[in-house]
Amino acid sequence: MRIVTAVAAALTIALPAASAAPAGPPATDGVWRTDGYGTLFVLGGGALREYQTTSLSCIEGDSARQTGPGSYLTADGTALTVRTTPDRVHARLAADSAVGHRRLTRLRALPANCTRPASADPRTSFDVLWQTFEENYPFFTQKGVDWHAVRDRYRPQVHPDTTKAELFGIFSRMLRPLHDAHVAVKDGDRIFAEVRPGTELPSKELDAKAKQFTVTRDLHDAMHRQDFAAGRITYADLPGDLGYLRISGFGGYAGDGAPFTAERAELDRTLDTVLTPARTRRLHGLIIDLRVNGGGSDALGVRIAARLTDTPYTAYAKRARNDPADPTRHTRPEPVPVVPARAPRYTGPVAVLTGGSTVSAGETFTQALLDRPGRTVRIGQPTQGVFSDVMMRALPDGMLFILPNEEYLTRTGRTFDGTGIPPQLTEPVFTEEEFRQNRDSAFDRAVSVLRPRR
């Protein structure tokens, strides 16, 4: 999920071309403030530097090296692009691994508090974390959490001699009631994260268990079963001219440390192999199994959606909270298009299997199929309910934390944060009873729904 790539996510977003800059310093050099996201960027000297801000703090974050005019590369291989508007007062920032853009406004100079190191006093770390959530988190009302009451309860417990372990415990207790899988705190090997009650966060162990069960129970009569993308994608032909596509994440396709371009290329090779014209002509339906999906890159999800349509449509619109004092104010929603790929495609009936372990980019991909032209049915259980890219933030004492600040909107303006995207047909998903009785009700329902009636 995006917790794994949060450092890149803190700098992420993708852009249009701009006219050539006049002679002299590049048009992008200078200090820029994001619309929302509580972030400043300093561009120049061959680098992009990030500053994480609140009304009371400014902490230097990550950096990226310049690779060309307005182009930068992060340590994990994410390509960033910055393009100015003709007035050179505004710009847009994008990353190849993400969807949407961030709007930038030029500042005259870096604020003075960004040039001074922050105090490592535990109370300062508490205040920075609390204020970051206060100014960016959109879902306090929805979660029924009085964030000011949380401060009043826990701030007196922090003193100059509070240890990092004690502070980590305080943060964990503060954030647990949010039950938000896109909220986490990391201190060395200690990690706090919470999920929606009654659900399980994807893990290597759960993924392996679910995959082995599916292969043994559901695919025993399948043909041409093959793993792709470092085992993250599985395809098989089922009896009755049905296809089965299992996706356990939207990343990790090209090995550890691979740049996004390699991830994208590996996905394209996989889809070219799976969606051959000979196969798609005979398929009566395709099962897409996302029941254990840890997320990753939204851009890869949209890339798959582009292989499932002949007609352009909008996946969703994306907006971010952008008023520190008013959680109801947001950036203008930016539509994310799905454009039919110039590559082999399948446009027939689709059954999407989801559950509580369908997380993050697994959910945005599910949302990208809601308005897919053609027959699409969702089967299983609601997804986890976390859609936003995560903001990675550093504290003066070295601890890290993440939080969401975005909403993904349907064409009617609805969001599924917290509750998850509900299925149209409800079935149990990988329960102990299902395992014990060798049942896979969601898979069987999908086969029944897609199989042609004679």
CSV table of C-alpha atoms in Angstrom, one decimal:
chain,number,residue,atom,x,y,z
A,1,MET,CA,0.0,0.0,0.0
A,2,ARG,CA,1.0,3.6,-0.1
A,3,ILE,CA,2.5,3.4,3.4
A,4,VAL,CA,5.4,1.5,1.7
A,5,THR,CA,6.0,4.3,-0.8
A,6,ALA,CA,5.0,7.2,1.4
A,7,VAL,CA,8.3,9.1,1.1
A,8,ALA,CA,7.7,9.4,-2.7
A,9,ALA,CA,4.0,10.1,-2.1
A,10,ALA,CA,5.0,13.1,0.0
A,11,LEU,CA,6.5,14.6,-3.2
A,12,THR,CA,4.2,13.1,-5.8
A,13,ILE,CA,2.0,14.2,-8.6
A,14,ALA,CA,2.3,14.5,-13.2
A,15,LEU,CA,2.2,17.4,-15.8
A,16,PRO,CA,1.7,19.1,-19.2
A,17,ALA,CA,4.5,20.6,-21.3
A,18,ALA,CA,5.3,24.3,-21.1
A,19,SER,CA,6.8,26.9,-23.4
A,20,ALA,CA,10.5,27.5,-23.4
A,21,ALA,CA,11.8,29.7,-20.7
A,22,PRO,CA,13.8,32.9,-21.6
A,23,ALA,CA,17.5,33.1,-21.0
A,24,GLY,CA,18.6,33.4,-17.4
A,25,PRO,CA,17.6,31.4,-14.4
A,26,PRO,CA,15.1,28.6,-15.1
A,27,ALA,CA,11.5,29.8,-14.8
A,28,THR,CA,10.9,27.1,-12.1
A,29,ASP,CA,13.8,28.2,-9.8
A,30,GLY,CA,12.6,29.8,-6.6
A,31,VAL,CA,10.3,29.1,-3.6
A,32,TRP,CA,6.8,27.6,-4.2
A,33,ARG,CA,3.9,26.9,-1.9
A,34,THR,CA,1.4,24.1,-2.7
A,35,ASP,CA,-2.3,24.7,-2.7
A,36,GLY,CA,-3.1,22.3,0.2
A,37,TYR,CA,-0.6,19.7,1.4
A,38,GLY,CA,1.1,22.1,3.8
A,39,THR,CA,4.3,22.0,1.7
A,40,LEU,CA,6.9,24.4,0.3
A,41,PHE,CA,9.4,23.5,-2.4
A,42,VAL,CA,12.7,25.2,-3.1
A,43,LEU,CA,13.9,24.6,-6.7
A,44,GLY,CA,17.4,25.6,-7.8
A,45,GLY,CA,21.0,24.6,-7.6
A,46,GLY,CA,20.2,21.3,-9.4
A,47,ALA,CA,17.8,20.1,-6.8
A,48,LEU,CA,14.2,20.2,-5.5
A,49,ARG,CA,13.9,20.5,-1.7
A,50,GLU,CA,10.8,19.9,0.3
A,51,TYR,CA,9.7,21.8,3.5
A,52,GLN,CA,6.8,20.4,5.6
A,53,THR,CA,4.9,23.3,7.2
A,54,THR,CA,2.2,24.1,9.7
A,55,SER,CA,1.2,27.4,11.2
A,56,LEU,CA,3.8,26.8,13.9
A,57,SER,CA,6.5,24.7,12.2
A,58,CYS,CA,8.7,24.2,9.2
A,59,ILE,CA,10.8,21.1,8.9
A,60,GLU,CA,13.0,20.2,5.9
A,61,GLY,CA,11.9,17.0,4.2
A,62,ASP,CA,13.0,15.0,1.2
A,63,SER,CA,14.9,16.2,-1.9
A,64,ALA,CA,15.2,15.2,-5.5
A,65,ARG,CA,18.0,15.8,-8.0
A,66,GLN,CA,17.5,17.7,-11.2
A,67,THR,CA,17.7,15.7,-14.4
A,68,GLY,CA,16.6,18.4,-16.9
A,69,PRO,CA,14.7,21.7,-17.1
A,70,GLY,CA,11.8,21.3,-14.6
A,71,SER,CA,12.5,17.6,-14.2
A,72,TYR,CA,13.7,15.9,-11.0
A,73,LEU,CA,14.2,12.3,-9.8
A,74,THR,CA,13.6,11.1,-6.2
A,75,ALA,CA,15.8,8.6,-4.4
A,76,ASP,CA,13.2,5.8,-5.2
A,77,GLY,CA,13.2,6.6,-8.9
A,78,THR,CA,10.0,8.7,-9.1
A,79,ALA,CA,10.2,11.3,-11.8
A,80,LEU,CA,8.8,14.7,-10.9
A,81,THR,CA,8.0,17.5,-13.3
A,82,VAL,CA,7.3,21.2,-12.7
A,83,ARG,CA,5.9,23.5,-15.3
A,84,THR,CA,5.1,27.2,-14.8
A,85,THR,CA,2.2,29.1,-16.2
A,86,PRO,CA,2.9,32.0,-18.6
A,87,ASP,CA,2.8,34.5,-15.7
A,88,ARG,CA,5.5,32.5,-13.9
A,89,VAL,CA,3.7,33.1,-10.7
A,90,HIS,CA,2.0,29.7,-10.7
A,91,ALA,CA,3.1,26.2,-11.6
A,92,ARG,CA,2.0,22.6,-11.4
A,93,LEU,CA,3.9,19.7,-10.0
A,94,ALA,CA,3.4,16.1,-11.1
A,95,ALA,CA,4.9,12.6,-10.6
A,96,ASP,CA,4.9,9.8,-13.1
A,97,SER,CA,3.6,7.3,-10.4
A,98,ALA,CA,0.6,9.3,-9.4
A,99,VAL,CA,-2.6,10.8,-10.9
A,100,GLY,CA,-3.5,14.5,-10.7
A,101,HIS,CA,-1.4,17.6,-10.1
A,102,ARG,CA,-0.5,20.0,-7.4
A,103,ARG,CA,-0.9,23.7,-7.9
A,104,LEU,CA,2.0,25.9,-6.8
A,105,THR,CA,2.2,29.6,-6.1
A,106,ARG,CA,5.6,31.4,-6.1
A,107,LEU,CA,6.8,33.0,-2.8
A,108,ARG,CA,9.4,35.8,-2.5
A,109,ALA,CA,11.5,33.8,-0.1
A,110,LEU,CA,11.6,30.9,2.2
A,111,PRO,CA,10.0,31.8,5.6
A,112,ALA,CA,12.5,32.5,8.4
A,113,ASN,CA,11.4,29.5,10.5
A,114,CYS,CA,12.4,27.2,7.7
A,115,THR,CA,16.0,28.2,8.1
A,116,ARG,CA,16.2,27.3,11.8
A,117,PRO,CA,16.3,23.7,13.2
A,118,ALA,CA,13.2,22.8,15.2
A,119,SER,CA,13.5,22.0,18.8
A,120,ALA,CA,13.7,18.3,19.7
A,121,ASP,CA,11.7,18.9,22.9
A,122,PRO,CA,9.0,16.1,23.0
A,123,ARG,CA,6.3,18.8,23.4
A,124,THR,CA,7.4,20.3,20.1
A,125,SER,CA,7.0,17.0,18.4
A,126,PHE,CA,3.6,16.6,19.9
A,127,ASP,CA,2.5,20.0,18.8
A,128,VAL,CA,3.8,19.4,15.2
A,129,LEU,CA,1.9,16.1,14.9
A,130,TRP,CA,-1.3,17.5,16.4
A,131,GLN,CA,-1.1,20.7,14.3
A,132,THR,CA,-0.4,18.7,11.1
A,133,PHE,CA,-3.6,16.7,11.6
A,134,GLU,CA,-5.5,19.8,12.6
A,135,GLU,CA,-4.7,21.6,9.4
A,136,ASN,CA,-4.9,18.6,6.9
A,137,TYR,CA,-6.9,15.7,8.1
A,138,PRO,CA,-10.4,15.8,6.4
A,139,PHE,CA,-12.3,13.1,8.4
A,140,PHE,CA,-12.5,14.0,12.1
A,141,THR,CA,-16.3,14.7,11.9
A,142,GLN,CA,-16.9,11.5,10.0
A,143,LYS,CA,-14.9,9.5,12.5
A,144,GLY,CA,-16.6,11.1,15.5
A,145,VAL,CA,-13.3,12.4,16.9
A,146,ASP,CA,-13.0,15.7,18.7
A,147,TRP,CA,-9.4,16.5,17.9
A,148,HIS,CA,-9.2,19.5,20.3
A,149,ALA,CA,-10.4,17.2,23.1
A,150,VAL,CA,-7.6,14.8,22.1
A,151,ARG,CA,-5.0,17.5,22.6
A,152,ASP,CA,-6.5,18.6,25.9
A,153,ARG,CA,-6.3,15.0,27.1
A,154,TYR,CA,-2.8,14.0,25.9
A,155,ARG,CA,-0.8,17.2,25.7
A,156,PRO,CA,-0.4,17.4,29.6
A,157,GLN,CA,1.1,13.9,29.5
A,158,VAL,CA,4.1,15.2,27.5
A,159,HIS,CA,7.1,16.7,29.4
A,160,PRO,CA,10.7,17.6,28.5
A,161,ASP,CA,11.9,14.3,29.8
A,162,THR,CA,9.2,12.2,28.0
A,163,THR,CA,11.1,9.4,26.2
A,164,LYS,CA,10.5,8.6,22.5
A,165,ALA,CA,9.0,5.3,23.5
A,166,GLU,CA,6.5,7.0,25.8
A,167,LEU,CA,5.7,9.6,23.1
A,168,PHE,CA,5.2,6.9,20.6
A,169,GLY,CA,2.7,5.3,22.9
A,170,ILE,CA,0.9,8.6,23.4
A,171,PHE,CA,0.6,9.1,19.6
A,172,SER,CA,-0.7,5.5,19.2
A,173,ARG,CA,-3.4,6.1,21.7
A,174,MET,CA,-4.3,9.4,20.2
A,175,LEU,CA,-4.6,8.1,16.7
A,176,ARG,CA,-6.2,4.6,17.3
A,177,PRO,CA,-9.8,5.9,17.4
A,178,LEU,CA,-9.5,7.1,13.8
A,179,HIS,CA,-9.2,3.5,12.6
A,180,ASP,CA,-7.6,4.8,9.4
A,181,ALA,CA,-5.2,2.6,7.6
A,182,HIS,CA,-3.6,5.7,6.0
A,183,VAL,CA,-2.6,6.9,9.4
A,184,ALA,CA,0.7,5.6,10.9
A,185,VAL,CA,3.6,6.5,13.2
A,186,LYS,CA,7.1,5.0,12.8
A,187,ASP,CA,9.9,5.1,15.4
A,188,GLY,CA,12.7,2.8,14.3
A,189,ASP,CA,11.3,-0.7,14.3
A,190,ARG,CA,8.1,0.4,16.1
A,191,ILE,CA,5.1,1.0,13.8
A,192,PHE,CA,1.6,2.0,14.8
A,193,ALA,CA,-1.2,1.5,12.3
A,194,GLU,CA,-4.9,0.7,12.7
A,195,VAL,CA,-7.5,-0.6,10.3
A,196,ARG,CA,-11.3,-0.4,10.1
A,197,PRO,CA,-12.8,-2.7,12.8
A,198,GLY,CA,-13.5,-6.2,11.5
A,199,THR,CA,-10.9,-6.0,8.7
A,200,GLU,CA,-7.3,-7.2,8.2
A,201,LEU,CA,-4.5,-5.2,6.7
A,202,PRO,CA,-2.9,-7.0,3.7
A,203,SER,CA,0.4,-8.8,4.6
A,204,LYS,CA,2.7,-11.1,2.8
A,205,GLU,CA,1.3,-13.9,5.0
A,206,LEU,CA,-2.3,-13.2,4.2
A,207,ASP,CA,-1.5,-12.7,0.5
A,208,ALA,CA,0.3,-16.1,0.3
A,209,LYS,CA,-2.5,-17.9,2.2
A,210,ALA,CA,-5.3,-16.4,0.0
A,211,LYS,CA,-3.3,-17.1,-3.2
A,212,GLN,CA,-2.6,-20.7,-2.3
A,213,PHE,CA,-6.2,-21.3,-1.3
A,214,THR,CA,-7.4,-19.8,-4.6
A,215,VAL,CA,-5.0,-21.8,-6.7
A,216,THR,CA,-5.9,-25.0,-5.0
A,217,ARG,CA,-9.6,-24.6,-4.7
A,218,ASP,CA,-10.7,-22.3,-7.5
A,219,LEU,CA,-8.0,-22.8,-10.3
A,220,HIS,CA,-7.6,-26.6,-10.1
A,221,ASP,CA,-9.3,-26.9,-13.5
A,222,ALA,CA,-7.8,-23.7,-14.9
A,223,MET,CA,-5.6,-23.6,-18.0
A,224,HIS,CA,-2.6,-21.4,-18.8
A,225,ARG,CA,-2.2,-20.3,-15.2
A,226,GLN,CA,0.8,-18.0,-15.0
A,227,ASP,CA,2.3,-15.5,-12.5
A,228,PHE,CA,3.6,-12.2,-13.7
A,229,ALA,CA,5.1,-9.0,-12.3
A,230,ALA,CA,7.2,-10.7,-9.6
A,231,GLY,CA,4.2,-12.8,-8.6
A,232,ARG,CA,2.0,-9.7,-8.0
A,233,ILE,CA,-0.4,-10.6,-10.9
A,234,THR,CA,-1.8,-14.0,-11.7
A,235,TYR,CA,-3.9,-15.0,-14.8
A,236,ALA,CA,-5.7,-18.2,-15.6
A,237,ASP,CA,-8.3,-19.4,-18.1
A,238,LEU,CA,-11.3,-20.9,-16.4
A,239,PRO,CA,-13.7,-23.4,-17.8
A,240,GLY,CA,-16.6,-21.9,-19.7
A,241,ASP,CA,-14.5,-19.3,-21.4
A,242,LEU,CA,-14.0,-17.1,-18.3
A,243,GLY,CA,-10.8,-15.4,-17.3
A,244,TYR,CA,-9.3,-14.8,-13.8
A,245,LEU,CA,-7.0,-12.0,-13.1
A,246,ARG,CA,-5.6,-11.7,-9.5
A,247,ILE,CA,-3.9,-8.4,-8.6
A,248,SER,CA,-2.2,-8.2,-5.2
A,249,GLY,CA,-0.8,-4.7,-5.5
A,250,PHE,CA,-0.2,-1.9,-7.9
A,251,GLY,CA,3.6,-1.9,-7.6
A,252,GLY,CA,6.5,-4.1,-6.9
A,253,TYR,CA,6.3,-5.5,-10.4
A,254,ALA,CA,10.0,-5.0,-11.4
A,255,GLY,CA,11.9,-5.8,-8.2
A,256,ASP,CA,13.1,-3.7,-5.3
A,257,GLY,CA,14.2,-0.3,-6.1
A,258,ALA,CA,13.0,-0.3,-9.7
A,259,PRO,CA,11.9,3.1,-11.0
A,260,PHE,CA,8.3,3.7,-11.9
A,261,THR,CA,9.1,3.4,-15.7
A,262,ALA,CA,10.2,-0.2,-15.1
A,263,GLU,CA,7.0,-0.9,-13.1
A,264,ARG,CA,4.9,0.5,-15.9
A,265,ALA,CA,6.7,-1.4,-18.6
A,266,GLU,CA,6.3,-4.7,-16.7
A,267,LEU,CA,2.6,-4.1,-16.3
A,268,ASP,CA,2.3,-3.4,-20.0
A,269,ARG,CA,4.1,-6.6,-20.9
A,270,THR,CA,1.8,-8.5,-18.5
A,271,LEU,CA,-1.3,-7.1,-20.0
A,272,ASP,CA,-0.1,-7.6,-23.6
A,273,THR,CA,0.5,-11.3,-22.7
A,274,VAL,CA,-2.9,-11.8,-21.0
A,275,LEU,CA,-5.2,-9.7,-23.2
A,276,THR,CA,-4.4,-11.2,-26.5
A,277,PRO,CA,-7.0,-10.7,-29.3
A,278,ALA,CA,-7.5,-14.4,-29.6
A,279,ARG,CA,-8.3,-14.7,-25.9
A,280,THR,CA,-10.4,-11.6,-25.5
A,281,ARG,CA,-12.6,-12.6,-28.5
A,282,ARG,CA,-13.7,-15.8,-26.8
A,283,LEU,CA,-13.9,-14.6,-23.2
A,284,HIS,CA,-17.5,-14.4,-21.8
A,285,GLY,CA,-16.3,-12.7,-18.7
A,286,LEU,CA,-13.3,-11.7,-16.6
A,287,ILE,CA,-13.0,-12.0,-12.8
A,288,ILE,CA,-10.6,-9.4,-11.3
A,289,ASP,CA,-9.6,-10.5,-7.8
A,290,LEU,CA,-8.6,-7.6,-5.5
A,291,ARG,CA,-9.6,-9.2,-2.2
A,292,VAL,CA,-6.0,-9.0,-0.9
A,293,ASN,CA,-4.5,-5.9,-2.5
A,294,GLY,CA,-2.1,-3.7,-0.6
A,295,GLY,CA,-2.3,-0.7,-3.0
A,296,GLY,CA,0.5,1.2,-4.6
A,297,SER,CA,0.3,3.5,-7.6
A,298,ASP,CA,-3.0,4.9,-8.7
A,299,ALA,CA,-1.5,5.5,-12.1
A,300,LEU,CA,-1.0,1.8,-12.6
A,301,GLY,CA,-4.7,1.2,-11.7
A,302,VAL,CA,-5.9,3.7,-14.3
A,303,ARG,CA,-3.5,2.1,-16.8
A,304,ILE,CA,-5.3,-1.3,-16.3
A,305,ALA,CA,-8.7,0.4,-16.5
A,306,ALA,CA,-7.6,1.8,-19.9
A,307,ARG,CA,-7.3,-1.8,-21.1
A,308,LEU,CA,-11.0,-2.5,-20.1
A,309,THR,CA,-12.8,0.0,-22.2
A,310,ASP,CA,-13.3,1.3,-25.8
A,311,THR,CA,-14.9,4.5,-24.6
A,312,PRO,CA,-13.2,7.4,-22.7
A,313,TYR,CA,-14.7,8.1,-19.3
A,314,THR,CA,-13.8,9.7,-15.9
A,315,ALA,CA,-12.3,7.4,-13.2
A,316,TYR,CA,-12.9,9.9,-10.4
A,317,ALA,CA,-12.1,13.4,-9.4
A,318,LYS,CA,-9.5,14.2,-6.8
A,319,ARG,CA,-9.4,17.1,-4.3
A,320,ALA,CA,-7.3,18.0,-1.3
A,321,ARG,CA,-8.2,19.9,1.9
A,322,ASN,CA,-6.6,23.3,1.5
A,323,ASP,CA,-7.8,25.5,4.4
A,324,PRO,CA,-6.0,24.9,7.8
A,325,ALA,CA,-8.9,26.4,9.7
A,326,ASP,CA,-11.8,24.9,7.7
A,327,PRO,CA,-12.0,21.2,6.9
A,328,THR,CA,-14.9,21.7,4.5
A,329,ARG,CA,-12.7,23.7,2.0
A,330,HIS,CA,-10.8,21.9,-0.7
A,331,THR,CA,-8.9,22.4,-3.9
A,332,ARG,CA,-10.9,22.3,-7.1
A,333,PRO,CA,-11.7,18.7,-8.0
A,334,GLU,CA,-9.5,17.4,-10.8
A,335,PRO,CA,-11.0,14.8,-13.0
A,336,VAL,CA,-8.8,11.8,-13.7
A,337,PRO,CA,-9.5,10.4,-17.2
A,338,VAL,CA,-9.5,6.8,-18.4
A,339,VAL,CA,-8.5,6.8,-22.1
A,340,PRO,CA,-8.7,3.6,-24.0
A,341,ALA,CA,-5.2,2.2,-24.4
A,342,ARG,CA,-3.6,1.8,-27.8
A,343,ALA,CA,-2.9,-1.8,-27.0
A,344,PRO,CA,-4.9,-5.1,-26.7
A,345,ARG,CA,-8.1,-4.5,-24.6
A,346,TYR,CA,-11.0,-6.5,-23.1
A,347,THR,CA,-14.3,-4.8,-23.0
A,348,GLY,CA,-16.7,-7.5,-22.0
A,349,PRO,CA,-18.4,-8.3,-18.6
A,350,VAL,CA,-16.2,-7.9,-15.5
A,351,ALA,CA,-16.7,-9.2,-11.9
A,352,VAL,CA,-14.6,-7.4,-9.4
A,353,LEU,CA,-13.9,-9.2,-6.1
A,354,THR,CA,-13.2,-7.0,-3.1
A,355,GLY,CA,-13.0,-7.1,0.7
A,356,GLY,CA,-11.7,-5.4,3.7
A,357,SER,CA,-8.1,-6.2,2.7
A,358,THR,CA,-8.6,-4.3,-0.6
A,359,VAL,CA,-6.7,-1.1,0.4
A,360,SER,CA,-5.7,2.3,-1.1
A,361,ALA,CA,-4.8,2.0,-4.8
A,362,GLY,CA,-6.8,-1.3,-4.8
A,363,GLU,CA,-9.8,0.9,-3.9
A,364,THR,CA,-9.1,3.7,-6.3
A,365,PHE,CA,-8.9,1.1,-9.1
A,366,THR,CA,-12.2,-0.3,-7.9
A,367,GLN,CA,-13.6,3.2,-8.0
A,368,ALA,CA,-12.2,3.7,-11.5
A,369,LEU,CA,-14.4,0.8,-12.6
A,370,LEU,CA,-17.6,2.2,-11.2
A,371,ASP,CA,-18.5,4.1,-14.4
A,372,ARG,CA,-16.8,1.7,-16.7
A,373,PRO,CA,-18.8,1.4,-19.9
A,374,GLY,CA,-20.1,-2.2,-20.1
A,375,ARG,CA,-21.2,-4.6,-17.5
A,376,THR,CA,-19.3,-4.5,-14.3
A,377,VAL,CA,-20.4,-6.1,-11.0
A,378,ARG,CA,-18.7,-5.9,-7.6
A,379,ILE,CA,-18.9,-9.0,-5.4
A,380,GLY,CA,-17.7,-9.7,-1.8
A,381,GLN,CA,-17.3,-7.2,1.0
A,382,PRO,CA,-16.7,-3.4,1.3
A,383,THR,CA,-13.1,-2.2,0.7
A,384,GLN,CA,-11.0,-0.8,3.5
A,385,GLY,CA,-12.0,2.9,3.0
A,386,VAL,CA,-8.7,4.7,2.5
A,387,PHE,CA,-8.2,6.5,-0.9
A,388,SER,CA,-5.9,9.5,-0.4
A,389,ASP,CA,-2.2,9.7,-1.2
A,390,VAL,CA,-0.5,9.9,2.1
A,391,MET,CA,1.5,12.8,3.4
A,392,MET,CA,4.8,11.7,5.0
A,393,ARG,CA,5.9,13.9,7.8
A,394,ALA,CA,9.0,14.0,10.0
A,395,LEU,CA,9.1,15.1,13.6
A,396,PRO,CA,12.1,17.0,15.1
A,397,ASP,CA,13.0,13.9,17.2
A,398,GLY,CA,13.3,11.7,14.1
A,399,MET,CA,9.9,9.9,14.3
A,400,LEU,CA,7.9,9.7,11.1
A,401,PHE,CA,4.1,9.8,10.6
A,402,ILE,CA,1.7,9.7,7.7
A,403,LEU,CA,-1.8,11.0,7.2
A,404,PRO,CA,-4.3,11.5,4.3
A,405,ASN,CA,-5.6,14.9,3.1
A,406,GLU,CA,-7.4,14.0,-0.1
A,407,GLU,CA,-10.8,12.8,-1.2
A,408,TYR,CA,-11.7,10.8,-4.4
A,409,LEU,CA,-15.1,11.8,-5.7
A,410,THR,CA,-17.6,9.9,-7.9
A,411,ARG,CA,-19.4,11.8,-10.6
A,412,THR,CA,-22.2,12.5,-8.1
A,413,GLY,CA,-19.7,13.9,-5.6
A,414,ARG,CA,-19.7,10.9,-3.2
A,415,THR,CA,-16.7,9.6,-1.4
A,416,PHE,CA,-16.2,6.2,0.2
A,417,ASP,CA,-13.6,7.1,2.9
A,418,GLY,CA,-14.1,5.3,6.1
A,419,THR,CA,-16.8,2.9,4.9
A,420,GLY,CA,-15.1,1.6,1.7
A,421,ILE,CA,-16.8,0.9,-1.6
A,422,PRO,CA,-19.7,-1.6,-1.0
A,423,PRO,CA,-20.3,-4.6,-3.2
A,424,GLN,CA,-23.4,-5.0,-5.3
A,425,LEU,CA,-23.5,-8.7,-4.3
A,426,THR,CA,-22.5,-9.5,-0.8
A,427,GLU,CA,-20.5,-12.6,0.0
A,428,PRO,CA,-18.1,-13.7,2.7
A,429,VAL,CA,-14.4,-13.1,1.9
A,430,PHE,CA,-11.7,-15.4,3.2
A,431,THR,CA,-13.3,-16.0,6.6
A,432,GLU,CA,-12.1,-18.8,8.9
A,433,GLU,CA,-15.4,-20.6,8.1
A,434,GLU,CA,-14.8,-20.3,4.4
A,435,PHE,CA,-11.3,-21.7,4.7
A,436,ARG,CA,-12.4,-24.5,7.1
A,437,GLN,CA,-15.2,-25.6,4.8
A,438,ASN,CA,-13.2,-25.1,1.6
A,439,ARG,CA,-15.6,-22.5,0.3
A,440,ASP,CA,-15.0,-19.4,-1.8
A,441,SER,CA,-18.4,-17.9,-2.0
A,442,ALA,CA,-17.4,-14.7,-3.8
A,443,PHE,CA,-15.5,-16.5,-6.5
A,444,ASP,CA,-18.3,-19.0,-7.0
A,445,ARG,CA,-20.8,-16.1,-7.2
A,446,ALA,CA,-18.7,-14.4,-9.8
A,447,VAL,CA,-18.5,-17.5,-12.0
A,448,SER,CA,-22.3,-17.9,-11.7
A,449,VAL,CA,-22.9,-14.3,-12.7
A,450,LEU,CA,-20.5,-14.3,-15.6
A,451,ARG,CA,-21.2,-17.7,-17.1
A,452,PRO,CA,-23.6,-17.5,-20.0
A,453,ARG,CA,-27.0,-19.0,-19.4
A,454,ARG,CA,-27.9,-21.7,-21.9
